[in-house]
mmCIF file of C-alpha atoms in Angstrom:
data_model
loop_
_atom_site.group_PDB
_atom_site.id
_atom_site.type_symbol
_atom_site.label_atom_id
_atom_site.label_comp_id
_atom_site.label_asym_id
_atom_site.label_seq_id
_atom_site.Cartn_x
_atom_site.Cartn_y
_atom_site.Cartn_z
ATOM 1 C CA UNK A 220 -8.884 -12.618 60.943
ATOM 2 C CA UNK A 221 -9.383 -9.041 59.125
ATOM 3 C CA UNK A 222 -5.405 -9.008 58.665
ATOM 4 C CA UNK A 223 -5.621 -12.409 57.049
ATOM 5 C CA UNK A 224 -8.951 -11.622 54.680
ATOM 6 C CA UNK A 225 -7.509 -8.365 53.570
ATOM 7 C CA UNK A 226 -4.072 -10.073 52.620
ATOM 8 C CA UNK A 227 -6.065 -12.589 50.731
ATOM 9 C CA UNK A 228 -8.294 -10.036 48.969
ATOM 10 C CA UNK A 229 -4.882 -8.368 47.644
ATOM 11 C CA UNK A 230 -3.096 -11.435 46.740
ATOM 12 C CA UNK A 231 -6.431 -11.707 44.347
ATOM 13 C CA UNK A 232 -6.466 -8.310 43.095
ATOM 14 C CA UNK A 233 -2.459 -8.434 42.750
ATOM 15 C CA UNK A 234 -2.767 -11.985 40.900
ATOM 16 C CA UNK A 235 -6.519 -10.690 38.776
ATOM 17 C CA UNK A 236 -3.604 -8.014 37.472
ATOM 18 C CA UNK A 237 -0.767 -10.100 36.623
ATOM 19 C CA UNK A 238 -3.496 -12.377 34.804
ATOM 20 C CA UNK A 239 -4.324 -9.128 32.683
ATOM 21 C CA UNK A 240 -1.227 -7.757 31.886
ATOM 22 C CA UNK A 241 -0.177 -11.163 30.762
ATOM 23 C CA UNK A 242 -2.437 -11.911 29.097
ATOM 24 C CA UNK A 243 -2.797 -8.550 26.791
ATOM 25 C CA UNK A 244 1.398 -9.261 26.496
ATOM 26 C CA UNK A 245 0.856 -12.507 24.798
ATOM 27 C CA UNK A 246 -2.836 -12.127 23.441
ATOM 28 C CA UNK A 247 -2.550 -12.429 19.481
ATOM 29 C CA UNK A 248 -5.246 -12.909 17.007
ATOM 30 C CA UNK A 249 -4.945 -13.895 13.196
ATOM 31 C CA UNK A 250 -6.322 -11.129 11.022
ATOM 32 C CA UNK A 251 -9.446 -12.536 9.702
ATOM 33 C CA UNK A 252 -9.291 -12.556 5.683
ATOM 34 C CA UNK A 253 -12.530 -13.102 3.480
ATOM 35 C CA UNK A 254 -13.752 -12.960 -0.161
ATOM 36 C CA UNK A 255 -16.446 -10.344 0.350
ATOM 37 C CA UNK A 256 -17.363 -10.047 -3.502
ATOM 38 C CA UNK A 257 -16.151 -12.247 -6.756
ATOM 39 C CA UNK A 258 -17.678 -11.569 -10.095
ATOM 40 C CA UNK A 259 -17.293 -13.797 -13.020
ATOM 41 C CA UNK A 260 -18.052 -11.600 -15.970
ATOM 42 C CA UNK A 261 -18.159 -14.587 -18.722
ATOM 43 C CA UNK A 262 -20.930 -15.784 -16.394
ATOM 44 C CA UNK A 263 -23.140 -12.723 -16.039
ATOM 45 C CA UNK A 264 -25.950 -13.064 -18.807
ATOM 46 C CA UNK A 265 -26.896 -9.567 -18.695
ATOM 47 C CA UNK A 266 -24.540 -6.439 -18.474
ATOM 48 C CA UNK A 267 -24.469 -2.983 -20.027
ATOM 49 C CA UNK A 268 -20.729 -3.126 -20.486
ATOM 50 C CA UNK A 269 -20.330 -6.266 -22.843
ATOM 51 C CA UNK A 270 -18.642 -8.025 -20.418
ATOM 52 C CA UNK A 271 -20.201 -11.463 -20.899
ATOM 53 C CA UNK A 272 -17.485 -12.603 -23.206
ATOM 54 C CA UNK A 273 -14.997 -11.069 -21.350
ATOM 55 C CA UNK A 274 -12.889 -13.400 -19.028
ATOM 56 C CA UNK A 275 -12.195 -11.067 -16.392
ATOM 57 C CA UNK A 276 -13.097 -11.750 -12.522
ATOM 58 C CA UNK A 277 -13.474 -9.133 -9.653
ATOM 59 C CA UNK A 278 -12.933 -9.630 -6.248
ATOM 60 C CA UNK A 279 -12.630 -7.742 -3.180
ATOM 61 C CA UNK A 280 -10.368 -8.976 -0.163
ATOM 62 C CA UNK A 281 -11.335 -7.496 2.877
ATOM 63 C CA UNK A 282 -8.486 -7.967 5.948
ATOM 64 C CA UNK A 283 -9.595 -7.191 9.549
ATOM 65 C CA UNK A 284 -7.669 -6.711 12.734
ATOM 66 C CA UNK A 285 -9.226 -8.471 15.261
ATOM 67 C CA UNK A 286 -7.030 -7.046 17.981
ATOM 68 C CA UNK A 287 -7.924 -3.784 20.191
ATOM 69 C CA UNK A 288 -4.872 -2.872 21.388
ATOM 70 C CA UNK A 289 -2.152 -4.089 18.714
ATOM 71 C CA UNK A 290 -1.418 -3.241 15.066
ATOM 72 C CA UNK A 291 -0.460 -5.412 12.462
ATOM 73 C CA UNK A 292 2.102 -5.288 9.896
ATOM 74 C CA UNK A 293 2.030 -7.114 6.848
ATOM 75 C CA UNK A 294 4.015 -8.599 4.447
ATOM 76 C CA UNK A 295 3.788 -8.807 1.023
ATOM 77 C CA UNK A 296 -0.063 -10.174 0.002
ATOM 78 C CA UNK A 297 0.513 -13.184 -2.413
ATOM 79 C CA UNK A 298 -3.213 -14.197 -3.612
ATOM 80 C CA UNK A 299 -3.743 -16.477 -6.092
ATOM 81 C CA UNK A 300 -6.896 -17.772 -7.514
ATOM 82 C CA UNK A 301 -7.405 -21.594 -9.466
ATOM 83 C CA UNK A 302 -10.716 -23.075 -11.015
ATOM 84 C CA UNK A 303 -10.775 -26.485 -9.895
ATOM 85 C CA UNK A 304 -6.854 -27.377 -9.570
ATOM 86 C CA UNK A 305 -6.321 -25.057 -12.657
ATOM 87 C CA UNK A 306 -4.115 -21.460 -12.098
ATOM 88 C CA UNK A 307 -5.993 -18.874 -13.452
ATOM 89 C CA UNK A 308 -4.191 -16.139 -11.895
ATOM 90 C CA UNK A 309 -2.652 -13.794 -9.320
ATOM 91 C CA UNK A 310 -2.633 -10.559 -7.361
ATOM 92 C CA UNK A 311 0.510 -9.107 -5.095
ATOM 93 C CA UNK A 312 0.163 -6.460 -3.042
ATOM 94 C CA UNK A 313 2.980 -4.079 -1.448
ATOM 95 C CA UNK A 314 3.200 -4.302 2.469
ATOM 96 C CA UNK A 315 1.483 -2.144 4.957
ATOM 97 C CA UNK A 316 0.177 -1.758 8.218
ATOM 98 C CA UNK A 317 -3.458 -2.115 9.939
ATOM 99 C CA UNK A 318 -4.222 0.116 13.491
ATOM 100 C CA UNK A 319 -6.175 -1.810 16.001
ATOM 101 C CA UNK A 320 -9.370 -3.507 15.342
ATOM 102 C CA UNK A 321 -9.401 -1.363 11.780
ATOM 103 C CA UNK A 322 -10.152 -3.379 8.561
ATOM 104 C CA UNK A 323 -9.411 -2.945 5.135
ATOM 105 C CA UNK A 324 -9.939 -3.930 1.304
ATOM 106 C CA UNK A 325 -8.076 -5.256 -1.711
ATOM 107 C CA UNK A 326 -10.038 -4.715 -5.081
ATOM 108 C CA UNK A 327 -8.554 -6.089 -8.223
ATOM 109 C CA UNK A 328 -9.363 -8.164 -11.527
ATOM 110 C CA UNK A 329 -7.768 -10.749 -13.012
ATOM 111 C CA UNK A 330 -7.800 -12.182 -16.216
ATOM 112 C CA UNK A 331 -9.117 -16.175 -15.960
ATOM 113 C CA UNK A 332 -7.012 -17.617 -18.244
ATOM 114 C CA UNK A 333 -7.333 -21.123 -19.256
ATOM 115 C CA UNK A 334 -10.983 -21.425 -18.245
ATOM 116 C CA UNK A 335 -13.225 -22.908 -21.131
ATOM 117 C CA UNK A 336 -16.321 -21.250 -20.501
ATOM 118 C CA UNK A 337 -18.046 -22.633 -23.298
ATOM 119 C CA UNK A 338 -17.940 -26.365 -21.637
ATOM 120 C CA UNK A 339 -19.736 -25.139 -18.457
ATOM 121 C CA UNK A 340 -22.877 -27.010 -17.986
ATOM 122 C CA UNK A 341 -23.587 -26.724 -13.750
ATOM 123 C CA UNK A 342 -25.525 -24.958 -12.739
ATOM 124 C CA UNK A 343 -22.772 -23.594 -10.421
ATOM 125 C CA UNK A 344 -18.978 -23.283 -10.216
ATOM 126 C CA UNK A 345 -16.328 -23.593 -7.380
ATOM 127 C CA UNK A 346 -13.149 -21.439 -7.602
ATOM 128 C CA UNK A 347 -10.334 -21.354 -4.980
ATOM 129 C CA UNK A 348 -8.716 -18.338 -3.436
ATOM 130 C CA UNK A 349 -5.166 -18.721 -1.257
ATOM 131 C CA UNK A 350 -3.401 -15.692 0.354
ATOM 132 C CA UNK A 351 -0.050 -16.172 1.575
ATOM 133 C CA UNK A 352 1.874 -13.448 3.642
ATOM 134 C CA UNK A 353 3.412 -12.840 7.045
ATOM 135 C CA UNK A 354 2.947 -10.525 9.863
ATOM 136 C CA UNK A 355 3.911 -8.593 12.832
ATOM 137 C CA UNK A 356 2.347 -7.872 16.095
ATOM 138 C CA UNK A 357 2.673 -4.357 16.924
ATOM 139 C CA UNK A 358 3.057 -3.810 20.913
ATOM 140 C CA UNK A 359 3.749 -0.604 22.628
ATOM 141 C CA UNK A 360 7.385 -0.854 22.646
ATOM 142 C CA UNK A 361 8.674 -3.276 19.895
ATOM 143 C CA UNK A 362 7.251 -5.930 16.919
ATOM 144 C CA UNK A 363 7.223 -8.986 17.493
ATOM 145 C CA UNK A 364 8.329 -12.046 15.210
ATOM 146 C CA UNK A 365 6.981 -12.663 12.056
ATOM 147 C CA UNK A 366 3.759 -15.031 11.590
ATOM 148 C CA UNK A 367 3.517 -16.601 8.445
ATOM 149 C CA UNK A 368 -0.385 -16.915 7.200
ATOM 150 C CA UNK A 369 -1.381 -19.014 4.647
ATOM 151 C CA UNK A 370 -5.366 -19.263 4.063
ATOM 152 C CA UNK A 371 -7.567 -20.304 1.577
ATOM 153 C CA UNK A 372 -11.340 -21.236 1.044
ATOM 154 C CA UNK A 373 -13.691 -22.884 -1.851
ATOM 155 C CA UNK A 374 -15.450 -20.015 -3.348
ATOM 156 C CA UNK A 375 -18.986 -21.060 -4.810
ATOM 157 C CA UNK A 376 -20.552 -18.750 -8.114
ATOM 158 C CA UNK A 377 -23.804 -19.029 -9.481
ATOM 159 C CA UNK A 378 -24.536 -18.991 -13.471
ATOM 160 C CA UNK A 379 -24.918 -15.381 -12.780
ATOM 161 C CA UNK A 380 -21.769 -14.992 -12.106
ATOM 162 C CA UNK A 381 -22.046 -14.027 -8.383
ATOM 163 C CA UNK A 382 -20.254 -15.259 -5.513
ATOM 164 C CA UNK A 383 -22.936 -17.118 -3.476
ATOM 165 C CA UNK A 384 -22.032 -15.613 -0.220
ATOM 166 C CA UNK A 385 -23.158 -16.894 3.695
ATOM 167 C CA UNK A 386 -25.549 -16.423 6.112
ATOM 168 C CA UNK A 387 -26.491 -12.486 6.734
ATOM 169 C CA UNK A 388 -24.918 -12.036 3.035
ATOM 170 C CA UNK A 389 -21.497 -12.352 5.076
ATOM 171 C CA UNK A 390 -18.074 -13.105 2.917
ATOM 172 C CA UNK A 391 -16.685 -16.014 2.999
ATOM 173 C CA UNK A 392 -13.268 -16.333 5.293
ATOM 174 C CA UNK A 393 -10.163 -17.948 4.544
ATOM 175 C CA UNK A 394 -9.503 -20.515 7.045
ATOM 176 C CA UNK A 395 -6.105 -21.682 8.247
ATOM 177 C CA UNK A 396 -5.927 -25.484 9.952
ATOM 178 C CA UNK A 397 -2.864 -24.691 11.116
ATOM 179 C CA UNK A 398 -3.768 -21.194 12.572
ATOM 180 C CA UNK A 399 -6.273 -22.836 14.877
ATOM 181 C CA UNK A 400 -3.871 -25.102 16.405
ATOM 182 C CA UNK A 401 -1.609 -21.946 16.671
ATOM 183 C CA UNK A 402 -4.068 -20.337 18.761
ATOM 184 C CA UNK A 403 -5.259 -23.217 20.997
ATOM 185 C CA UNK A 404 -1.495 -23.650 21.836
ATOM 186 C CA UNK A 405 -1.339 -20.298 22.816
ATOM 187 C CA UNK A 406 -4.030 -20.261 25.143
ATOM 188 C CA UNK A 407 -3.117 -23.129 26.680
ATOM 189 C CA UNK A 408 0.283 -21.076 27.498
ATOM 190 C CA UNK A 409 -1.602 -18.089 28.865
ATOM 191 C CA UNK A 410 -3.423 -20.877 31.258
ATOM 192 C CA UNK A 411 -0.429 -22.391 32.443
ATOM 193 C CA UNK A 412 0.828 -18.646 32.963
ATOM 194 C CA UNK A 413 -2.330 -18.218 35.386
ATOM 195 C CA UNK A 414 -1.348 -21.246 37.525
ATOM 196 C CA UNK A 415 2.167 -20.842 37.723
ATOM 197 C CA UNK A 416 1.593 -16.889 38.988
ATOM 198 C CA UNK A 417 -1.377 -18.053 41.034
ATOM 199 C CA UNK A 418 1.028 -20.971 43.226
ATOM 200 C CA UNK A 419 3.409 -18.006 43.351
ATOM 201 C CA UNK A 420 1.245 -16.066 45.579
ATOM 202 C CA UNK A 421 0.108 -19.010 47.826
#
């Protein structure tokens, strides 16, 4: 009886292990991409730099790698910005790589063309923001394929010309519809994984 309870406590130690190792193999996270500050200069009614007729806008686009024990390499950043369904501009950035669970930021401005600033009345105006770009998964020994990521998210600014931000004064994220299902198909693979190894050692 001893025999038989020590076999089964290393069949669950053996299969606890496989379940790990698998599962930091196949474990992948979207970097999480937000808007973490967007200035509207036509908008700002007070300023020591006469921007209030200028039509610039300033963001800052922070990326974060989610992942603690994988890299990331992107692509080529694509980001382009619209006010209501008008273009009003774009940023591109060169490629580069992100260590584990490290974050970084993209500052730029842009000039908002096509905007008629003298027609807005509300008290409050919604832009758009959409990044575009692929990337890799660094593991220990290789990369794998590459992910496209295309995100995007509604980005509110008051007649100040401030990005009205979320709870805690957080940024707002660019959400992918299509990224969630990515990610609930892959955990449904890592669960199948489990059974299949677990009959294996029945």
């Amino acid at each position: 009886m001893a025999t038989l309870c020590k076999k089964c406590c290393s069949y669950i130690f053996s299969l606890g292990l496989t379940a790990l190792s698998l599962w930091l193999l196949l474990y992948q996270k979207t970097p999480t991409c937000s808007i973490e500050q967007f200035d509207v200069f036509a908008l700002k009614e007070t300023t020591t730099t006469n921007n209030n007729n200028s039509n610039n806008v300033h963001y800052d686009l922070k990326l974060k790698n989610r992942i603690i024990n994988k890299g990331i390499y992107y692509d080529t950043l694509n980001v382009t910005f619209y006010e209501k369904n008008n273009f009003i501009g774009n940023a591109i950035f060169s490629p580069f790589y992100q260590g584990y669970h490290k974050g970084t930021h993209r500052v730029g401005d842009i000039e908002a063309r096509g905007v008629q600033w003298e027609n807005v009345t509300a008290a409050m105006m919604v832009f758009r923001v959409e990044l575009a770009t692929a990337v890799r998964y660094k593991h220990l020994l290789w990369k794998s394929k590459r992910h496209h990521l295309v995100v995007g998210a509604d980005l509110k600014v008051n007649d100040q010309g401030s990005l009205v931000k979320g709870k805690g004064n957080k940024g707002i994220t660019l959400i992918s519809k299509a990224g969630n299902n990515n990610n609930k198909s892959r955990f449904e693979l890592l669960g199948m994984l489990d059974i299949l190894v677990f009959i294996h050692f029945l």
